Short mmCIF file of C-alpha atoms in Angstrom, two decimals:
data_model
loop_
_atom_site.label_atom_id
_atom_site.label_comp_id
_atom_site.label_asym_id
_atom_site.label_seq_id
_atom_site.Cartn_x
_atom_site.Cartn_y
_atom_site.Cartn_z
CA MET G 1 0.07 0.20 0.21
CA ARG G 2 2.93 2.53 0.90
CA ASP G 3 4.43 1.83 -2.29
CA ARG G 4 1.63 2.57 -4.27
CA VAL G 5 0.65 5.92 -2.67
CA LYS G 6 4.47 6.80 -3.19
CA GLN G 7 4.07 5.88 -6.26
CA GLU G 8 1.07 8.33 -6.60
CA THR G 9 2.72 11.13 -4.98
CA SER G 10 6.46 10.67 -6.29
CA GLY G 11 4.19 10.90 -9.83
CA THR G 12 4.67 14.77 -8.85
CA LYS G 13 8.03 15.10 -7.99
CA VAL G 14 8.10 18.28 -5.74
CA GLU G 15 11.58 20.16 -4.64
CA VAL G 16 12.25 23.76 -4.01
CA VAL G 17 15.29 24.99 -5.76
CA ARG G 18 17.45 27.69 -5.52
CA VAL G 19 17.88 29.02 -9.19
CA ASP G 20 21.30 28.96 -10.71
CA ASP G 21 22.28 28.55 -14.44
CA ARG G 22 20.51 25.60 -14.79
CA HIS G 23 17.11 27.01 -13.85
CA ALA G 24 17.21 30.11 -16.62
CA ALA G 25 14.74 28.31 -19.03
CA THR G 26 12.32 27.31 -16.12
CA LEU G 27 12.33 30.54 -14.36
CA ALA G 28 11.94 32.48 -18.13
CA GLU G 29 8.75 30.03 -18.47
CA PHE G 30 7.49 31.28 -15.38
CA ILE G 31 8.14 34.88 -15.64
CA ARG G 32 6.35 34.60 -18.91
CA GLU G 33 3.64 33.02 -17.48
CA VAL G 34 3.00 35.50 -14.75
CA TRP G 35 4.90 38.85 -15.45
CA ASP G 36 6.28 39.35 -18.57
CA SER G 37 5.59 37.36 -21.92
CA ARG G 38 8.67 38.47 -23.71
CA ALA G 39 11.38 36.94 -20.88
CA THR G 40 13.69 34.39 -22.56
CA PRO G 41 16.24 32.07 -20.47
CA GLU G 42 18.91 34.25 -22.19
CA GLY G 43 17.56 37.50 -20.77
CA VAL G 44 16.92 35.89 -17.29
CA ARG G 45 20.79 34.84 -17.46
CA ARG G 46 22.09 38.51 -18.30
CA ALA G 47 19.73 39.89 -15.54
CA ARG G 48 21.04 37.28 -13.13
CA VAL G 49 24.51 37.81 -14.05
CA ALA G 50 24.06 41.68 -13.57
CA ALA G 51 22.40 41.32 -10.33
CA ALA G 52 25.13 39.21 -9.16
CA ALA G 53 27.75 41.67 -9.99
CA ALA G 54 26.05 44.13 -7.92
CA ASN G 55 25.03 42.41 -5.02
CA PRO G 56 26.14 44.20 -1.96
CA VAL G 57 26.33 41.17 0.65
CA THR G 58 28.14 38.68 -1.41
CA PRO G 59 29.49 40.31 -4.13
CA GLY G 60 29.46 38.12 -7.50
CA GLU G 61 27.26 35.66 -5.98
CA GLU G 62 23.96 35.22 -7.81
CA ILE G 63 20.71 36.80 -5.91
CA PRO G 64 18.92 34.11 -3.58
CA THR G 65 15.74 33.11 -5.83
CA PHE G 66 13.79 29.87 -5.06
CA LEU G 67 11.52 27.88 -7.34
CA PHE G 68 9.08 25.49 -6.25
CA LEU G 69 8.99 22.59 -8.96
CA ALA G 70 6.37 20.14 -9.64
CA ASN G 71 7.92 17.60 -12.31
CA GLY G 72 10.19 20.25 -13.53
CA ARG G 73 7.39 22.88 -14.07
CA ALA G 74 7.88 26.17 -11.42
CA LEU G 75 4.50 26.95 -9.96
CA GLY G 76 5.52 29.17 -7.27
CA HIS G 77 8.68 31.66 -6.93
CA VAL G 78 10.09 34.22 -4.77
CA THR G 79 13.26 36.25 -4.88
CA THR G 80 15.28 38.52 -2.53
CA ILE G 81 17.00 41.77 -2.90
CA PRO G 82 20.19 41.92 -0.65
CA ILE G 83 20.95 45.09 1.20
CA ARG G 84 23.10 45.97 3.71
CA LEU G 85 21.37 46.98 7.32
CA TRP G 86 21.95 49.48 9.63
CA SER G 87 21.27 48.02 13.33
CA GLY G 88 22.78 48.17 16.63
CA GLY G 89 25.73 50.59 15.54
CA THR G 90 26.96 48.18 12.70
CA GLU G 91 26.12 47.09 9.12
CA ARG G 92 25.24 43.49 8.55
CA PRO G 93 23.91 41.49 5.20
CA ALA G 94 19.95 41.25 4.85
CA HIS G 95 17.50 40.59 2.50
CA TRP G 96 14.41 42.09 1.20
CA VAL G 97 12.05 38.92 0.24
CA LYS G 98 10.26 40.01 -2.75
CA GLY G 99 8.23 38.45 -5.83
CA LEU G 100 6.39 35.59 -3.69
CA TRP G 101 3.79 34.43 -6.01
CA VAL G 102 1.99 31.31 -6.39
CA LEU G 103 -0.04 29.85 -9.43
CA PRO G 104 -3.43 30.64 -9.02
CA GLU G 105 -4.35 26.83 -9.22
CA HIS G 106 -2.10 25.99 -6.41
CA ARG G 107 -2.68 28.73 -4.13
CA ASN G 108 -4.27 26.91 -1.08
CA GLY G 109 -1.35 24.09 -1.21
CA PRO G 110 1.72 24.15 0.66
CA VAL G 111 3.64 25.75 -2.06
CA GLY G 112 4.01 29.41 -0.87
CA PHE G 113 4.96 28.06 2.55
CA LEU G 114 7.97 25.78 1.38
CA LEU G 115 9.30 28.33 -0.72
CA LEU G 116 9.48 30.80 2.07
CA LYS G 117 10.47 28.38 4.54
CA GLU G 118 13.71 27.20 2.31
CA ALA G 119 14.53 31.21 1.77
CA VAL G 120 14.22 31.62 5.16
CA ARG G 121 16.78 28.83 5.72
CA HIS G 122 19.43 30.74 3.28
CA LEU G 123 19.00 34.04 4.11
CA GLY G 124 19.72 35.33 7.75
CA PHE G 125 18.51 38.45 8.19
CA ALA G 126 15.22 38.95 6.18
CA MET G 127 12.40 41.66 5.62
CA ALA G 128 9.49 42.28 3.44
CA MET G 129 6.92 44.65 2.64
CA VAL G 130 3.60 42.71 2.48
CA VAL G 131 0.09 44.40 1.53
CA GLU G 132 -2.45 41.19 1.58
CA PRO G 133 -3.30 39.61 4.81
CA ALA G 134 -2.58 35.75 3.59
CA PRO G 135 0.75 36.24 2.76
CA ARG G 136 1.46 38.41 5.80
CA ARG G 137 0.17 35.55 8.01
CA LEU G 138 2.41 33.02 6.43
CA PHE G 139 5.40 35.09 6.65
CA GLU G 140 4.56 35.30 10.24
CA ALA G 141 4.06 31.49 10.43
CA LEU G 142 7.83 31.15 9.71
CA GLY G 143 8.82 33.56 12.32
CA PHE G 144 8.51 36.90 10.97
CA THR G 145 7.53 39.91 13.00
CA ASP G 146 5.07 41.90 11.87
CA VAL G 147 6.14 45.61 13.11
CA GLY G 148 3.17 47.25 12.03
CA ALA G 149 1.91 49.23 8.64
CA VAL G 150 4.03 52.06 7.49
CA PRO G 151 2.01 55.22 7.46
CA ASN G 152 1.20 57.26 4.13
CA PHE G 153 1.32 61.11 3.35
CA LEU G 154 -0.04 62.83 0.72
CA ARG G 155 0.61 66.31 -0.42
CA VAL G 156 -2.19 67.16 -2.56
CA LEU G 157 -0.58 69.62 -5.74
CA ARG G 158 -3.38 70.05 -7.63
CA PRO G 159 -6.43 70.04 -5.18
CA ALA G 160 -9.08 71.04 -7.69
CA LYS G 161 -8.45 68.09 -9.71
CA VAL G 162 -7.36 65.26 -7.18
CA LEU G 163 -10.94 66.06 -5.58
CA ARG G 164 -12.72 66.08 -8.51
CA GLU G 165 -11.56 62.80 -9.70
CA LEU G 166 -10.86 60.76 -6.76
CA ASP G 167 -12.89 57.27 -6.59
CA VAL G 168 -14.96 57.62 -3.46
CA ALA G 169 -16.45 54.61 -3.99
CA SER G 170 -13.54 52.38 -4.31
CA ILE G 171 -11.12 54.45 -2.02
CA ASP G 172 -12.67 53.67 1.61
CA LEU G 173 -13.37 57.29 2.80
CA ALA G 174 -13.94 55.92 6.14
CA ARG G 175 -10.41 55.42 6.86
CA MET G 176 -9.24 58.77 5.31
CA PRO G 177 -8.93 62.18 7.80
CA ARG G 178 -12.26 63.49 8.58
CA CYS G 179 -10.97 66.92 6.75
CA LEU G 180 -9.98 65.06 3.61
CA SER G 181 -13.11 62.79 3.14
CA LEU G 182 -15.27 65.83 3.71
CA ALA G 183 -13.55 68.12 1.41
CA VAL G 184 -13.83 65.06 -1.27
CA ARG G 185 -17.71 64.75 -0.80
CA THR G 186 -18.16 68.44 -0.76
CA THR G 187 -16.62 69.11 -3.82
CA GLN G 188 -18.19 66.33 -5.98
CA TRP G 189 -21.67 66.65 -4.82
CA SER G 190 -21.83 70.48 -5.39
CA GLY G 191 -19.62 70.57 -8.16
CA ILE G 192 -18.13 73.69 -7.22
CA ALA G 193 -14.72 72.32 -6.82
CA THR G 194 -12.95 75.27 -8.07
CA GLY G 195 -13.80 78.14 -5.73
CA ALA G 196 -13.67 76.10 -2.56
CA VAL G 197 -10.31 74.20 -3.31
CA ALA G 198 -8.52 77.14 -4.59
CA VAL G 199 -9.50 78.72 -1.14
CA ALA G 200 -8.35 75.70 0.45
CA ALA G 201 -5.08 75.45 -1.49
CA GLY G 202 -4.29 79.36 -0.90
CA VAL G 203 -4.60 78.38 2.88
CA THR G 204 -2.44 75.41 2.41
CA TRP G 205 0.18 77.38 0.29
CA LEU G 206 0.28 80.25 3.13
CA TRP G 207 0.91 77.55 6.29
CA THR G 208 3.55 75.77 4.39
CA ALA G 209 5.55 78.98 3.45
CA ALA G 210 4.94 80.23 6.83
CA ALA G 211 5.96 76.81 8.79
CA GLY G 212 8.25 75.32 6.99
CA GLY G 213 9.59 77.15 3.78
CA PRO G 214 13.08 75.83 2.38
CA GLY G 215 14.72 79.24 3.23
CA HIS G 216 17.37 80.92 1.62
CA ARG G 217 20.33 79.17 3.14
CA PHE G 218 19.88 76.14 1.43
CA LYS G 219 20.69 75.52 -2.17
CA VAL G 220 18.65 73.03 -4.10
CA GLU G 221 20.01 70.99 -6.94
CA ALA G 222 18.85 68.01 -9.17
CA PRO G 223 22.09 66.65 -10.02
CA THR G 224 22.41 63.45 -12.10
CA GLY G 225 25.42 62.01 -10.66
CA VAL G 226 26.26 60.73 -7.23
CA ASN G 227 29.61 62.15 -5.80
CA VAL G 228 30.29 58.93 -3.47
CA ARG G 229 32.29 60.70 -0.78
CA GLU G 230 29.90 63.31 -0.02
CA TYR G 231 26.79 60.77 0.02
CA ASP G 232 28.88 58.24 2.25
CA ASP G 233 29.81 61.39 4.56
CA LEU G 234 26.24 62.01 4.84
CA TRP G 235 25.09 58.42 5.25
CA ARG G 236 27.59 58.08 8.18
CA LEU G 237 26.35 61.18 9.63
CA THR G 238 22.77 60.23 9.30
CA ARG G 239 22.71 56.76 10.44
CA THR G 240 23.78 57.96 14.01
CA GLU G 241 20.43 58.85 14.70
CA ILE G 242 19.08 55.81 13.29
CA ALA G 243 18.11 52.79 15.32
CA ALA G 244 17.89 50.79 11.96
CA GLY G 245 16.93 50.71 8.28
CA PRO G 246 18.41 50.02 5.01
CA VAL G 247 22.17 51.57 4.66
CA ARG G 248 21.54 54.42 1.93
CA ASP G 249 25.56 55.10 1.04
CA ALA G 250 26.23 56.15 -2.39
CA SER G 251 26.62 52.62 -3.48
CA TYR G 252 23.10 51.91 -2.71
CA ILE G 253 21.68 55.26 -4.19
CA ARG G 254 23.35 54.38 -7.35
CA ARG G 255 22.34 50.50 -7.64
CA ARG G 256 18.85 51.49 -6.65
CA TYR G 257 17.87 54.40 -8.77
CA SER G 258 20.57 54.97 -11.56
CA SER G 259 19.55 53.83 -14.92
CA ARG G 260 16.43 52.49 -13.73
CA ASP G 261 12.90 52.33 -14.92
CA GLU G 262 13.73 54.69 -17.90
CA GLY G 263 14.81 57.32 -15.80
CA ARG G 264 11.81 57.45 -13.58
CA TYR G 265 13.64 58.75 -10.85
CA GLN G 266 14.59 62.13 -10.18
CA LEU G 267 17.52 62.77 -7.40
CA VAL G 268 17.15 66.24 -5.10
CA THR G 269 20.22 67.38 -3.25
CA VAL G 270 20.08 70.05 -0.42
CA ARG G 271 23.62 71.96 0.14
CA ARG G 272 24.51 74.13 3.01
CA ASP G 273 27.75 76.19 2.45
CA SER G 274 28.44 73.80 -0.78
CA ALA G 275 28.30 70.80 1.18
CA LEU G 276 25.63 67.90 1.00
CA VAL G 277 23.13 67.82 4.15
CA GLY G 278 20.42 66.13 2.57
CA PHE G 279 19.07 64.11 -0.63
CA ALA G 280 15.95 62.89 -1.81
CA VAL G 281 14.56 60.47 -4.81
CA VAL G 282 10.92 61.53 -6.32
CA ARG G 283 9.82 58.89 -8.86
CA GLN G 284 7.51 59.64 -11.74
CA PRO G 285 4.10 57.97 -11.79
CA ARG G 286 3.62 55.24 -14.31
CA THR G 287 1.64 56.28 -17.75
CA GLU G 288 -0.99 53.60 -16.69
CA GLY G 289 -1.62 54.21 -12.92
CA ASP G 290 -4.05 52.57 -10.57
CA PRO G 291 -7.28 52.67 -11.95
CA ARG G 292 -9.04 53.98 -8.66
CA LEU G 293 -6.95 57.28 -9.17
CA LYS G 294 -8.41 57.75 -12.38
CA GLY G 295 -5.64 59.52 -13.89
CA ILE G 296 -4.80 61.48 -11.06
CA ARG G 297 -0.66 61.56 -11.48
CA VAL G 298 1.00 60.55 -8.09
CA ALA G 299 4.64 60.91 -7.81
CA THR G 300 6.32 59.26 -4.94
CA LEU G 301 8.95 60.30 -2.45
CA SER G 302 10.86 57.17 -2.43
CA GLU G 303 13.90 58.12 -0.65
CA ALA G 304 14.82 60.91 2.04
CA THR G 305 18.04 61.15 3.69
CA PHE G 306 19.04 63.53 5.98
CA PRO G 307 20.27 64.15 9.99
CA THR G 308 17.18 63.62 11.66
CA ASP G 309 18.03 66.28 14.30
CA ARG G 310 18.09 68.86 11.54
CA THR G 311 14.61 70.03 11.01
CA ASP G 312 15.35 72.74 8.85
CA VAL G 313 17.22 70.34 6.40
CA GLY G 314 14.45 67.88 6.67
CA LEU G 315 11.80 70.91 5.58
CA ALA G 316 14.05 72.21 2.54
CA LEU G 317 14.32 68.63 1.32
CA VAL G 318 10.71 67.76 1.22
CA ALA G 319 10.14 71.25 -0.37
CA ALA G 320 12.73 70.84 -2.97
CA ALA G 321 11.19 67.38 -3.75
CA GLU G 322 7.59 68.70 -3.87
CA GLU G 323 9.05 71.29 -6.24
CA THR G 324 10.33 68.15 -8.46
CA ALA G 325 6.96 66.34 -8.49
CA ARG G 326 5.14 70.08 -9.18
CA GLN G 327 7.64 69.94 -12.46
CA LEU G 328 6.96 66.55 -13.06
CA GLU G 329 3.23 68.04 -13.77
CA VAL G 330 1.46 65.55 -11.13
CA ASP G 331 -1.29 66.16 -8.91
CA ALA G 332 0.00 64.79 -5.39
CA LEU G 333 3.07 63.82 -3.98
CA LEU G 334 3.13 60.38 -1.50
CA CYS G 335 5.61 59.46 1.28
CA THR G 336 5.39 56.67 3.08
CA ALA G 337 7.83 56.97 6.06
CA SER G 338 8.18 55.02 9.30
CA HIS G 339 10.48 56.84 11.26
CA ARG G 340 9.15 59.36 14.25
CA SER G 341 11.06 61.96 12.76
CA LEU G 342 9.19 62.54 9.47
CA PRO G 343 5.52 63.06 10.54
CA PRO G 344 5.28 66.18 11.88
CA LEU G 345 8.07 67.40 9.34
CA LEU G 346 5.50 66.45 6.71
CA ARG G 347 2.61 67.87 8.36
CA ARG G 348 4.22 71.28 8.51
CA ARG G 349 4.75 70.83 4.74
CA GLY G 350 0.86 70.42 4.25
CA PHE G 351 0.86 66.69 4.01
CA VAL G 352 -2.02 64.64 4.93
CA ARG G 353 -1.67 61.55 6.81
CA LEU G 354 -3.44 58.38 5.32
CA PRO G 355 -3.57 54.72 6.86
CA GLY G 356 -0.90 52.79 5.77
CA ASN G 357 -1.31 49.72 3.64
CA VAL G 358 2.12 47.78 3.50
CA HIS G 359 3.15 46.07 6.41
CA PHE G 360 6.70 45.94 7.29
CA LEU G 361 7.74 42.19 8.45
CA VAL G 362 11.40 41.22 9.67
CA HIS G 363 12.83 38.14 10.37
CA ARG G 364 15.94 37.77 12.91
CA PRO G 365 17.92 34.36 12.41
CA ALA G 366 18.38 32.73 15.81
CA GLY G 367 21.57 33.72 18.05
CA GLU G 368 21.87 37.31 16.32
CA CYS G 369 20.92 40.53 17.92
CA ASN G 370 17.51 41.85 18.05
CA LEU G 371 16.24 44.27 16.15
CA PRO G 372 13.59 47.25 17.09
CA GLY G 373 10.03 45.84 17.29
CA VAL G 374 8.67 49.63 17.52
CA LEU G 375 8.27 50.99 13.40
CA ALA G 376 8.90 54.52 14.45
CA ASP G 377 12.76 53.44 15.24
CA TRP G 378 13.02 52.37 11.93
CA TRP G 379 14.12 54.48 8.87
CA LEU G 380 11.71 52.96 6.21
CA MET G 381 10.38 54.98 2.71
CA ARG G 382 8.77 54.01 -0.39
CA GLY G 383 11.47 53.08 -2.21
CA ASP G 384 12.48 50.15 -0.01
CA SER G 385 12.07 46.60 -1.44
CA GLU G 386 10.87 48.51 -4.50
CA ALA G 387 7.56 48.95 -2.83
CA ASP G 388 7.09 52.48 -5.20
CA GLU G 389 6.81 50.24 -8.17
CA VAL G 390 3.34 50.24 -8.16
CA PHE G 391 2.83 53.81 -8.62
CA MET O 1 -9.59 10.74 15.85
CA ALA O 2 -10.41 10.70 12.24
CA PRO O 3 -9.29 12.74 9.43
CA GLU O 4 -12.35 14.42 8.88
CA GLU O 5 -12.63 15.42 12.08
CA ILE O 6 -9.20 16.76 11.97
CA VAL O 7 -10.31 18.84 8.81
CA ALA O 8 -13.46 20.00 10.57
CA LYS O 9 -11.33 21.23 13.66
CA VAL O 10 -8.62 23.16 11.28
CA PHE O 11 -10.69 24.84 9.16
CA GLY O 12 -13.80 25.14 11.65
CA ALA O 13 -16.20 23.64 9.57
CA ALA O 14 -19.26 21.14 10.66
CA LEU O 15 -17.93 17.23 10.85
CA SER O 16 -21.37 16.98 8.78
CA GLU O 17 -19.86 19.02 5.87
CA VAL O 18 -16.52 17.19 5.33
CA ARG O 19 -16.82 14.20 3.08
CA ASP O 20 -14.19 12.54 0.80
CA ASP O 21 -14.45 15.01 -2.03
CA THR O 22 -14.18 17.98 0.39
CA SER O 23 -10.77 20.11 -0.75
CA ASN O 24 -9.01 23.03 -0.92
CA LYS O 25 -11.17 24.29 -3.64
CA THR O 26 -14.44 23.51 -1.71
CA LEU O 27 -13.55 24.95 1.57
CA ALA O 28 -13.17 28.68 1.99
CA ALA O 29 -11.04 28.47 4.94
CA TRP O 30 -8.19 25.88 3.29
CA ASP O 31 -5.75 28.47 2.10
CA SER O 32 -2.34 28.08 2.23
CA LEU O 33 -1.52 28.44 6.08
CA GLY O 34 -4.59 26.47 6.98
CA HIS O 35 -3.02 23.47 4.66
CA ILE O 36 0.21 23.93 6.90
CA THR O 37 -1.71 24.04 9.85
CA LEU O 38 -3.57 21.10 8.67
CA ILE O 39 -0.40 19.11 8.13
CA LEU O 40 1.14 19.86 11.45
CA GLU O 41 -2.40 18.55 13.27
CA LEU O 42 -1.69 15.72 11.34
CA GLU O 43 1.65 14.95 11.82
CA ALA O 44 0.72 15.62 15.13
CA THR O 45 -2.43 13.65 15.81
CA TYR O 46 -0.80 10.59 14.05
CA GLY O 47 2.63 10.94 15.03
CA ILE O 48 4.12 10.62 11.14
CA SER O 49 6.40 12.75 9.11
CA LEU O 50 4.87 14.03 5.32
CA SER O 51 7.30 14.62 2.55
CA PRO O 52 6.90 17.69 0.48
CA GLU O 53 5.46 15.13 -2.28
CA GLU O 54 2.65 13.92 0.26
CA LEU O 55 2.07 17.50 1.36
CA PHE O 56 1.48 18.46 -2.30
CA ALA O 57 -0.72 15.95 -2.50
CA MET O 58 -3.06 16.34 0.34
CA THR O 59 -5.71 18.69 -1.46
CA ASP O 60 -8.44 16.71 -0.39
CA VAL O 61 -10.10 14.42 2.30
CA ALA O 62 -9.88 11.12 -0.09
CA SER O 63 -5.68 11.79 -0.98
CA ILE O 64 -5.46 12.44 2.90
CA LYS O 65 -6.87 9.12 4.05
CA ARG O 66 -4.65 7.57 1.36
CA ILE O 67 -1.70 8.99 2.13
CA LEU O 68 -2.08 8.53 6.16
CA SER O 69 -2.95 4.49 5.10
CA SER O 70 -0.06 4.16 3.37
CA HIS O 71 2.07 5.27 6.78
CA GLY O 72 0.00 2.59 8.70
CA VAL O 73 -2.36 4.98 10.41
CA THR O 74 -5.94 3.50 11.21
CA TRP O 75 -8.63 5.39 12.49
CA TRP O 76 -12.20 4.73 13.60
CA PRO O 77 -14.67 5.85 10.50
#
């Protein structure tokens, strides 16, 4: 009996493999099925070689990617983004877990669990940004701690258009701040958007100017390159005030934002007396955005780095990011930020807080040092784990 | 304890609703995490260890019973 059942189950040979060159064709086939119909084995190989060369954790080593195979066919996939993690006064290797995907017909089985389990076994410190409750529970079952939902902040740059077009039915107004939901309803019911909103916009502008204008002491630039020494110096200065977060030095900024997504990222710097005191990265919205946004164009403040005790620099940096967003002719600027120093500063710049939907989960290997369990101790932003790619 | 009882307990279903053709496609609560909970419960109850192939194949009550039998597990119907 045992042999017969063994034959039945072993008729389907299942395994979780760490992807290497031998799996390029299988991985390409999975990518074609799920994400990109143009994927080829050769393209996959090239991309993985390039990623290995830029691997900051183990230079030259392939990025950890895992496939769940059933009789050689990939049913599930998870990959990682290697980073350096600042925590406990030191930098250590870590990975973002990313791209967990199980073919729909296999979603209620063990595929996702076994994939993640194998990934965790290889990774050491691992982190994830997860929206949906089902995968969040899966991560938690494998020892990840849900540190919390990272709050969102929205700066409306073109109030009339945003309030007119917002899809009230599909965006939960009950979860929006009362003043904003009232404004949306009033605008859409009355059809008198322009006048009322112009007043609101005027008030916002005056308030912004009085409370947190960039001032004249700082010089704002939109450079195309990254000076390694300057950015590394700024990161070393900044990290002393942060309990934990991805290392944001020159090599990270270059790797993460240069030559990516057809120049969709715009770097903004703030200088004082020619010295770099802060930098931010603004992401242009995708042409085809979230359908609920109904054509509202939302840029993302993907990155911001400045000494957290320098409110004046932070305000100048956010103001510079807003100006960059205006030049991109977007309707609003979204900032997702965890650290306690940012909300007061964003409020002063006229940002409205929205409920967070992206949960930050972290896994600490046995025997390793503790990581902060309070979200506000972490410096996390929308660009982390490439969570800004949805916009 | 019969496998049907374990399935009912893990997924919060009425025992009368659990039949041989009850599967991860017919029980809404039988999601990926529920599947793992079920496996752990089966392993603990019957003192067995299931292979990845067996985990993968246990998508309905009939296959669960077949695989348990192959491990020499018996239960009162």
